[in-house]
Coordinates of C-alpha atoms and ligand atoms in Angstrom, one line a residue:
M254 CA -44.5 3.2 -6.9
G255 CA -41.7 3.0 -4.4
G256 CA -41.2 5.9 -1.9
Q257 CA -43.3 8.9 -1.2
P258 CA -44.5 10.9 -4.3
L259 CA -42.5 14.1 -4.8
Y260 CA -45.1 16.5 -6.0
L261 CA -44.3 19.9 -7.4
E262 CA -47.8 21.5 -7.5
P263 CA -48.3 24.6 -9.6
R264 CA -49.3 27.9 -8.1
L265 CA -52.7 28.6 -9.4
G266 CA -54.3 32.0 -9.3
R267 CA -58.1 32.7 -9.5
R268 CA -58.4 32.5 -13.3
L269 CA -56.3 29.4 -13.9
R270 CA -58.1 27.7 -11.1
S271 CA -61.4 28.6 -12.5
V272 CA -60.5 27.4 -16.0
L273 CA -59.4 24.1 -14.6
E274 CA -62.7 23.7 -12.8
S275 CA -64.3 23.5 -16.3
P276 CA -63.1 20.1 -17.5
G277 CA -65.9 19.5 -20.0
W278 CA -65.1 22.9 -21.6
L279 CA -61.4 22.0 -21.9
H280 CA -62.2 18.7 -23.5
M281 CA -64.6 20.3 -25.9
L282 CA -61.9 22.8 -26.9
T283 CA -59.2 20.1 -27.5
D284 CA -61.7 17.9 -29.3
A285 CA -62.5 20.7 -31.7
L286 CA -59.1 22.4 -32.0
G287 CA -56.6 19.5 -31.5
S288 CA -53.9 18.7 -29.0
P289 CA -51.8 20.5 -28.0
L290 CA -53.8 23.7 -27.4
H291 CA -52.6 26.9 -25.8
V292 CA -55.0 29.0 -23.8
V293 CA -54.1 32.6 -23.1
I294 CA -56.1 34.9 -20.7
P295 CA -55.5 38.5 -21.8
D296 CA -57.4 40.0 -18.8
Q297 CA -54.8 38.6 -16.5
V298 CA -51.9 40.4 -18.2
V299 CA -53.8 43.7 -17.6
E300 CA -54.0 43.0 -13.9
N301 CA -50.3 42.2 -13.9
V302 CA -49.4 45.5 -15.5
D303 CA -51.5 47.3 -12.9
D304 CA -49.6 45.5 -10.2
F305 CA -46.3 46.7 -11.7
R306 CA -47.7 50.2 -12.0
S307 CA -48.9 50.3 -8.4
T308 CA -45.5 49.1 -7.2
C309 CA -44.0 52.2 -8.8
G310 CA -46.9 54.4 -7.8
R311 CA -46.5 53.5 -4.1
R312 CA -43.0 55.1 -4.4
H313 CA -44.4 58.0 -6.4
L314 CA -42.3 57.0 -9.4
S315 CA -43.5 57.8 -12.9
G316 CA -42.5 55.8 -16.0
Q317 CA -43.8 53.0 -18.1
V318 CA -44.2 49.2 -18.1
F319 CA -43.3 47.7 -21.5
F320 CA -44.5 44.2 -22.1
A321 CA -41.6 42.1 -23.6
H322 CA -43.4 40.7 -26.6
K323 CA -40.9 38.0 -27.2
A324 CA -42.2 36.0 -24.3
N325 CA -45.4 35.2 -26.1
Q326 CA -46.5 35.9 -29.7
S327 CA -50.2 36.1 -28.8
H328 CA -52.2 38.6 -30.8
A329 CA -54.8 38.7 -28.1
V330 CA -52.4 39.6 -25.3
L331 CA -50.9 42.4 -27.4
R332 CA -54.2 43.8 -28.5
R333 CA -55.6 43.7 -25.0
L334 CA -52.6 45.6 -23.8
A335 CA -52.9 48.1 -26.7
A336 CA -56.3 49.0 -25.2
T337 CA -54.6 50.0 -22.0
D338 CA -51.8 52.6 -21.5
A339 CA -49.1 50.0 -21.2
G340 CA -46.1 49.9 -23.5
V341 CA -44.5 47.1 -25.5
D342 CA -40.9 46.1 -26.0
V343 CA -40.3 44.7 -29.4
A344 CA -37.2 42.7 -30.4
S345 CA -37.7 42.1 -34.1
L346 CA -39.1 43.7 -37.2
G347 CA -42.0 41.3 -37.1
E348 CA -42.8 42.2 -33.5
L349 CA -42.7 45.9 -34.3
Q350 CA -45.1 45.4 -37.1
R351 CA -47.4 43.4 -34.8
A352 CA -47.3 46.1 -32.1
L353 CA -48.1 48.9 -34.6
G354 CA -50.9 46.7 -36.1
A355 CA -52.3 46.0 -32.6
G356 CA -52.8 49.7 -32.0
F357 CA -49.8 50.7 -30.0
A358 CA -48.8 54.3 -30.7
P359 CA -45.1 54.6 -31.4
D360 CA -44.5 56.6 -28.1
R361 CA -45.5 53.4 -26.2
I362 CA -43.0 51.2 -28.1
V363 CA -39.4 50.5 -27.3
A364 CA -37.3 48.5 -29.8
T365 CA -34.6 46.4 -28.1
G366 CA -32.3 43.4 -28.9
P367 CA -30.2 42.8 -32.0
K368 CA -31.5 44.7 -35.0
N369 CA -31.3 44.4 -38.8
P370 CA -31.4 47.6 -41.0
E371 CA -35.1 47.1 -41.8
F372 CA -36.1 46.9 -38.1
L373 CA -34.0 50.1 -37.4
W374 CA -35.6 51.8 -40.4
L375 CA -39.2 51.1 -39.4
A376 CA -38.5 52.0 -35.8
A377 CA -37.0 55.4 -36.9
R378 CA -39.6 56.0 -39.5
T379 CA -42.4 55.5 -37.0
S380 CA -40.7 57.4 -34.2
V381 CA -40.4 54.4 -31.9
T382 CA -37.8 54.7 -29.1
V383 CA -34.7 52.6 -29.9
G384 CA -32.7 50.8 -27.2
V385 CA -29.2 51.1 -28.7
D386 CA -27.0 48.1 -28.1
S387 CA -23.6 49.3 -29.3
P388 CA -21.6 52.2 -30.8
E389 CA -21.9 50.5 -34.2
E390 CA -25.7 50.3 -33.9
L391 CA -25.8 54.0 -33.0
E392 CA -23.7 54.9 -36.0
Q393 CA -25.9 52.7 -38.3
L394 CA -29.1 54.3 -36.9
A395 CA -27.8 57.9 -37.3
A396 CA -26.7 57.1 -40.9
L397 CA -30.2 55.7 -41.7
V398 CA -31.9 58.8 -40.2
R399 CA -29.6 61.1 -42.2
K400 CA -29.8 59.2 -45.5
Y401 CA -33.6 58.8 -45.6
T402 CA -34.3 62.1 -43.9
L403 CA -36.2 60.4 -41.0
P404 CA -37.3 62.2 -37.9
R405 CA -34.8 62.5 -35.0
V406 CA -35.0 59.2 -33.1
R407 CA -35.3 58.9 -29.3
V408 CA -32.7 56.5 -28.0
L409 CA -31.9 54.7 -24.8
L410 CA -28.3 53.6 -24.4
R411 CA -28.1 50.0 -23.2
L412 CA -25.1 49.6 -20.9
S413 CA -23.4 46.6 -19.4
G414 CA -20.2 45.7 -17.5
F415 CA -21.2 47.5 -14.3
E416 CA -18.9 47.5 -11.3
A417 CA -20.0 47.6 -7.7
A418 CA -18.5 50.7 -5.8
G419 CA -15.5 49.8 -3.8
V420 CA -15.5 46.1 -4.8
R421 CA -14.0 44.9 -8.0
V422 CA -16.9 42.6 -8.9
L423 CA -18.0 42.9 -12.5
S424 CA -21.5 42.1 -13.4
R425 CA -21.8 39.0 -15.7
R426 CA -20.6 39.3 -19.2
S427 CA -23.2 40.0 -21.8
R428 CA -23.3 39.9 -25.6
F429 CA -25.5 43.0 -25.4
G430 CA -25.1 46.6 -24.4
T431 CA -22.0 48.8 -24.3
S432 CA -19.6 48.6 -21.4
V433 CA -20.0 51.6 -19.0
R434 CA -16.2 52.1 -19.5
E435 CA -17.0 53.2 -23.1
L436 CA -19.7 55.7 -21.9
A437 CA -17.6 58.8 -22.6
A438 CA -17.0 57.7 -26.2
L439 CA -20.6 56.8 -26.7
L440 CA -21.7 60.2 -25.4
D441 CA -19.3 61.9 -27.8
M442 CA -21.2 60.1 -30.6
I443 CA -24.5 61.2 -29.2
E444 CA -23.3 64.8 -29.4
R445 CA -21.9 64.3 -32.8
Y446 CA -25.2 62.8 -34.1
G447 CA -27.4 65.3 -32.3
D448 CA -29.3 66.1 -35.5
A449 CA -30.3 62.4 -35.8
V450 CA -30.7 61.0 -32.3
D451 CA -32.1 62.4 -29.1
L452 CA -30.8 60.7 -25.9
T453 CA -33.8 60.1 -23.6
G454 CA -32.3 57.6 -21.2
V455 CA -30.0 54.7 -20.3
A456 CA -30.9 51.0 -19.9
Y457 CA -29.7 47.6 -18.9
H458 CA -31.1 44.1 -19.0
L459 CA -29.2 41.4 -17.1
D460 CA -29.7 37.7 -17.4
T461 CA -29.5 37.0 -13.7
T462 CA -31.8 36.4 -10.8
S463 CA -29.5 38.4 -8.4
V464 CA -31.1 41.6 -7.1
T465 CA -27.7 42.7 -6.0
E466 CA -26.3 42.6 -9.5
K467 CA -29.2 44.4 -10.8
A468 CA -29.0 47.1 -8.1
T469 CA -25.3 47.6 -9.1
A470 CA -26.5 48.0 -12.7
L471 CA -29.2 50.5 -11.7
E472 CA -26.8 52.4 -9.6
G473 CA -24.4 52.4 -12.6
C474 CA -27.2 53.9 -14.7
L475 CA -27.8 56.7 -12.2
L476 CA -24.0 57.5 -12.4
A477 CA -24.2 57.4 -16.2
L478 CA -27.1 59.9 -16.1
E479 CA -25.0 62.2 -13.9
E480 CA -22.2 62.0 -16.5
C481 CA -24.8 62.9 -19.2
R482 CA -26.0 65.9 -17.2
S483 CA -22.4 67.1 -16.6
R484 CA -22.2 67.4 -20.4
G485 CA -25.5 69.3 -20.7
L486 CA -27.4 66.3 -22.0
R487 CA -30.8 65.8 -20.4
P488 CA -31.9 62.1 -20.5
R489 CA -34.6 61.3 -17.9
A490 CA -35.3 57.6 -18.2
V491 CA -33.7 54.5 -16.6
D492 CA -34.8 51.3 -18.2
V493 CA -34.2 48.3 -15.9
G494 CA -35.1 45.7 -18.5
G495 CA -36.9 42.5 -17.6
G496 CA -36.1 39.4 -15.5
F497 CA -38.4 39.9 -12.6
G498 CA -39.3 36.2 -12.6
V499 CA -42.3 34.1 -11.7
N500 CA -43.0 32.0 -8.7
Y501 CA -44.3 28.8 -10.3
L502 CA -44.9 26.5 -7.4
A503 CA -47.5 26.5 -4.6
D504 CA -45.3 25.0 -1.9
G505 CA -41.7 25.8 -1.0
E506 CA -41.4 22.7 1.1
Q507 CA -42.2 20.5 -1.9
W508 CA -39.4 22.3 -3.9
E509 CA -36.9 21.9 -1.0
R510 CA -37.7 18.2 -0.7
Y511 CA -37.6 17.6 -4.4
T512 CA -34.1 19.2 -4.9
T513 CA -32.8 17.4 -1.8
E514 CA -34.1 14.0 -3.2
L515 CA -32.7 14.8 -6.6
T516 CA -29.2 15.2 -5.1
G517 CA -29.7 11.9 -3.4
A518 CA -30.7 10.3 -6.7
V519 CA -27.7 11.7 -8.5
L520 CA -25.5 10.3 -5.7
G521 CA -27.2 7.0 -5.9
T522 CA -28.5 7.1 -2.3
R523 CA -32.1 6.8 -3.5
S524 CA -34.0 5.5 -6.6
P525 CA -33.6 7.5 -9.8
L526 CA -35.8 10.5 -10.3
T527 CA -35.1 11.2 -14.0
W528 CA -35.2 9.5 -17.3
G529 CA -31.7 8.1 -18.1
G530 CA -30.1 9.4 -15.0
H531 CA -30.3 13.0 -16.1
G532 CA -28.9 15.2 -13.3
Y533 CA -30.1 18.7 -14.3
G534 CA -26.4 19.9 -14.1
L535 CA -25.4 17.7 -11.2
R536 CA -23.2 14.7 -11.5
N537 CA -21.7 12.0 -9.3
E538 CA -17.9 11.9 -9.4
S539 CA -16.8 8.9 -7.3
G540 CA -19.3 9.6 -4.7
T541 CA -18.8 13.4 -4.6
L542 CA -21.5 15.7 -5.9
R543 CA -20.2 18.0 -8.7
G544 CA -21.7 20.6 -11.0
T545 CA -24.5 23.1 -10.3
L546 CA -28.2 22.7 -10.5
S547 CA -29.3 24.3 -13.8
L548 CA -32.9 24.7 -13.0
Y549 CA -35.2 27.7 -12.8
P550 CA -35.8 28.4 -9.1
A551 CA -39.4 27.3 -9.5
Y552 CA -40.4 28.2 -6.0
R553 CA -39.4 31.9 -6.0
P554 CA -41.5 33.9 -3.5
V555 CA -39.6 37.1 -4.3
A556 CA -40.6 37.4 -8.0
G557 CA -42.5 39.8 -10.2
T558 CA -43.5 43.0 -8.4
R559 CA -41.9 41.8 -5.1
Y560 CA -38.6 41.5 -7.0
L561 CA -39.0 45.0 -8.4
D562 CA -39.8 46.3 -4.9
E563 CA -36.7 44.7 -3.5
L564 CA -34.6 46.3 -6.3
L565 CA -36.1 49.7 -5.6
T566 CA -35.4 49.5 -1.9
H567 CA -31.8 48.3 -2.4
P568 CA -29.2 50.8 -1.1
A569 CA -26.8 52.5 -3.5
P570 CA -23.3 52.6 -2.0
A571 CA -22.2 55.3 -4.5
F572 CA -24.9 57.6 -3.2
G573 CA -24.3 57.2 0.5
G574 CA -26.4 54.0 0.8
R575 CA -29.6 55.7 -0.1
P576 CA -32.4 53.5 -1.6
L577 CA -32.5 53.4 -5.3
A578 CA -36.2 54.5 -5.5
E579 CA -35.4 57.6 -3.4
L580 CA -32.7 58.6 -5.9
L581 CA -34.9 58.0 -8.9
L582 CA -37.6 60.2 -7.3
E583 CA -35.3 62.9 -6.3
H584 CA -34.1 63.4 -9.8
L585 CA -37.6 62.9 -11.2
Y586 CA -36.3 60.2 -13.5
D587 CA -38.8 57.9 -15.2
L588 CA -38.5 54.3 -14.4
Y589 CA -39.0 51.9 -17.4
A590 CA -39.4 48.2 -17.0
E591 CA -39.7 45.5 -19.6
P592 CA -41.1 42.4 -18.0
G593 CA -41.9 39.4 -20.2
R594 CA -42.3 36.3 -18.0
A595 CA -43.5 38.2 -15.0
L596 CA -46.3 40.0 -16.9
L597 CA -47.5 36.6 -18.2
D598 CA -47.7 35.1 -14.8
Q599 CA -51.0 33.2 -14.5
C600 CA -51.9 34.2 -18.1
G601 CA -52.3 30.8 -19.7
L602 CA -52.0 27.1 -19.8
T603 CA -51.3 24.3 -22.4
L604 CA -53.4 21.3 -22.8
A605 CA -52.2 18.0 -24.2
R606 CA -54.1 14.8 -24.7
V607 CA -52.9 11.5 -23.3
L608 CA -52.4 9.0 -26.2
E609 CA -50.9 6.0 -24.5
V610 CA -50.2 4.8 -21.0
R611 CA -47.8 1.8 -20.8
T612 CA -46.7 -0.1 -17.7
P613 CA -43.0 -1.1 -18.2
R614 CA -42.1 -4.7 -17.6
D615 CA -39.6 -3.7 -14.8
G616 CA -42.5 -2.2 -12.9
G617 CA -41.0 1.3 -12.9
A618 CA -42.7 4.6 -13.7
L619 CA -45.5 4.5 -16.3
L620 CA -44.7 5.5 -19.8
V621 CA -47.1 8.2 -20.8
R622 CA -47.2 9.6 -24.4
L623 CA -48.9 12.9 -25.1
A624 CA -50.2 14.4 -28.3
A625 CA -47.6 17.2 -28.1
K626 CA -43.9 17.8 -28.7
A627 CA -41.5 18.9 -26.0
D628 CA -41.3 22.2 -27.9
D629 CA -45.0 22.8 -27.4
V630 CA -44.7 22.7 -23.7
A631 CA -41.2 24.2 -23.2
L632 CA -41.2 24.2 -19.4
E633 CA -38.4 21.7 -19.4
E634 CA -36.4 23.8 -21.9
H635 CA -36.6 26.6 -19.4
G636 CA -35.7 24.4 -16.5
V637 CA -39.1 24.9 -14.9
L638 CA -40.2 21.8 -13.0
M639 CA -43.9 21.8 -12.3
D640 CA -46.5 19.1 -12.3
P641 CA -49.2 19.0 -14.9
I642 CA -52.8 18.6 -13.7
V643 CA -54.8 15.6 -15.0
V644 CA -58.1 16.6 -16.4
P645 CA -60.0 13.2 -16.7
R646 CA -62.2 12.6 -19.7
G647 CA -65.8 12.2 -18.6
A648 CA -66.9 11.7 -15.0
E649 CA -64.5 10.6 -12.3
R650 CA -63.9 6.9 -12.9
S651 CA -65.5 4.8 -10.3
G652 CA -64.0 1.5 -9.2
S653 CA -60.4 2.3 -10.0
A654 CA -58.5 3.0 -6.9
V655 CA -57.1 6.6 -6.6
E656 CA -53.5 6.0 -5.9
P657 CA -50.4 8.2 -6.7
V658 CA -48.4 7.0 -9.6
A659 CA -44.9 7.9 -11.0
V660 CA -44.8 8.6 -14.8
H661 CA -42.5 9.7 -17.5
L662 CA -44.0 12.1 -20.0
F663 CA -43.0 11.6 -23.6
G664 CA -43.8 13.7 -26.7
S665 CA -45.1 12.5 -30.0
L666 CA -41.9 12.8 -32.1
C667 CA -39.9 9.7 -33.0
L668 CA -36.9 11.1 -31.2
E669 CA -35.4 9.7 -28.0
S670 CA -34.9 13.3 -26.8
D671 CA -38.6 14.3 -27.2
L672 CA -39.3 14.3 -23.5
I673 CA -42.0 16.6 -22.2
T674 CA -40.2 16.2 -18.8
R675 CA -36.9 14.6 -18.1
R676 CA -37.8 13.9 -14.6
T677 CA -40.2 11.4 -13.1
V678 CA -43.5 13.1 -12.5
F679 CA -45.7 12.1 -9.7
L680 CA -49.4 12.3 -10.2
P681 CA -52.2 11.7 -7.6
R682 CA -53.8 9.1 -9.9
R683 CA -53.1 7.1 -13.0
P684 CA -53.9 9.0 -16.2
E685 CA -55.8 7.2 -19.0
P686 CA -55.8 7.6 -22.7
G687 CA -58.2 10.4 -23.6
D688 CA -57.5 12.4 -20.4
L689 CA -55.9 15.8 -20.8
M690 CA -52.8 17.0 -19.1
A691 CA -53.0 20.7 -18.3
F692 CA -49.6 22.5 -17.9
A693 CA -50.3 25.6 -16.0
N694 CA -48.6 29.0 -16.4
T695 CA -46.9 28.3 -19.7
A696 CA -47.7 31.8 -21.2
G697 CA -44.2 33.1 -20.5
Y698 CA -41.8 31.6 -23.1
C699 CA -43.2 28.1 -22.9
M700 CA -45.9 28.3 -25.6
D701 CA -44.5 29.5 -28.9
F702 CA -40.9 30.6 -28.3
H703 CA -39.6 27.1 -29.4
A704 CA -42.5 26.0 -31.6
T705 CA -41.5 23.8 -34.5
R706 CA -43.3 21.9 -37.3
A707 CA -41.0 18.9 -36.9
Q708 CA -42.2 15.7 -38.6
N709 CA -44.9 17.9 -40.1
Q710 CA -46.7 17.8 -36.8
P711 CA -48.9 20.9 -36.2
V712 CA -47.9 23.9 -34.2
A713 CA -50.3 24.2 -31.3
R714 CA -53.3 26.4 -31.9
K715 CA -53.8 29.2 -29.5
I716 CA -57.1 30.6 -28.1
A717 CA -57.9 33.6 -26.0
A718 CA -60.3 33.0 -23.1
W719 CA -62.2 35.5 -20.9
Q720 CA -64.9 35.3 -18.2
E721 CA -68.3 36.6 -18.9
G722 CA -71.3 36.3 -16.5
G723 CA -69.7 33.5 -14.6
S724 CA -68.7 31.3 -17.5
W725 CA -65.7 31.1 -19.8
R726 CA -65.8 32.4 -23.4
W727 CA -63.2 32.0 -26.1
C728 CA -62.1 32.7 -29.6
L729 CA -59.0 31.9 -31.7
D730 CA -56.1 34.0 -30.6
D731 CA -55.9 35.9 -33.9
Q732 CA -59.6 36.7 -33.9
Y733 CA -59.5 38.5 -30.6
W734 CA -59.9 42.3 -30.4
P735 CA -60.6 44.1 -27.2
I736 CA -64.0 45.4 -28.2
S737 CA -67.4 44.2 -27.3
V738 CA -68.6 41.6 -29.8
G739 CA -72.0 40.3 -28.9
G740 CA -71.5 41.4 -25.3
A741 CA -68.0 39.9 -25.1
Q742 CA -65.0 41.5 -23.4
Ligands
LIG206 C1 -33.9 43.7 -23.4 C2 -34.8 42.7 -22.8 N1 -35.9 43.2 -22.1 C3 -36.7 42.4 -21.5 C4 -36.6 41.1 -21.6 C5 -37.7 40.2 -20.9 O1 -37.1 39.4 -19.9 P1 -38.1 38.6 -18.9 O2 -39.1 37.9 -19.8 O3 -37.2 37.7 -18.1 O4 -38.8 39.6 -18.0 C6 -35.5 40.5 -22.2 C7 -35.4 39.0 -22.3 O5 -34.6 38.5 -23.0 C8 -34.6 41.4 -22.9 O6 -33.6 40.9 -23.5

């Protein structure tokens, strides 16, 4: 193989570990339903919502956790959450219809993202809260309400372009939200359209992992609420969006080692670690490393509720350095959060069958082709580097030596770019045709967000799985309802 294997082992919680301990069951499922196959675990998402709630509860903060539906189109996850008191964040007409159909009452739904008139109409018609992106959208919404005599709509104003107090550092530019500099004009509109809209809060969602940037945005929202109050408006909610992140890897040292070695590979000081010399954003310019690593920080210990906790304890310079949570509590503001990826942590995996294992003539990494397209396992698309787990077919093979191997994982399209991973993956043993590769923790964005029917190949089926009396039960995702069927759920 040449050199030490560079593993990036996935972090596995109790449920994923238990599913993977049932290899016969996983093979039975893929034999019956085909490869690739997505498995979602709705009970895990409920546990994750509870963790978010307790994080707020420990600080005596009230509010709501809205699952960002875009991260996974699973019916089962949505219906399971509808059976709790969690909320849902919908970002399209279709998602809103799904949420209503799953049993969410409108007061547990927030409509965000870019909206077409039909989406706005249905949201207003059903009294869903609308996260308003721009003055134009506010105008459009108010016009719809007046024209079709709809009920007055609750709105959150999504803001952007926050500035840290004292330092002229702008938060990163966003296509979405209205600049805080335009707040006064926006509030004029709120007052003008008072018959059609009811301002209940302000919001932000920033596409960054930086807690400091988000703390600046949250502080900016608190200042915006003060401006509202000075005008006699009474919004009470601050929606901090999503982006709490997931810690995908089990071992921080493996991640450190891998990224260091990748740098070496780009500079040519060690053997290549990717297909075709791909550098994940890094490049070698005459012996000097240039560019930035464009990967998800797969080992991310401060993620999910720990990230939220860090945000809440962050000091707010504009308020004498007091922690943000204290300020929220003092004003009895409601804290809204819209986690997608973080709520789906440990909520599923994707199975793909090994079709072919070729040994290249140059003796390099094995060429492994899977019965899946790169779009079906979009970890690579999201820059998440994490090893699959080989689930051998049948009993452990006797006789064949268990030795680590390096492999390249290809998809089933006749496209050079259909690579399940662009990096060389190290596995503890050689996979064989018929084995399964289990990609853990794919529920957040990596199952259906990018799904295609390219080459008329199937979109992966999805099943919901739950534990009952010590064993795993399942049904097709769209057949799942959170009621007891024959003793299930
Ligand atoms: C408005 C809004 N809320 C929530 C989310 C969910 O983000 P994440 O899945 O990173 O938590 C997104 C993601 O794009 C978003 O745009």
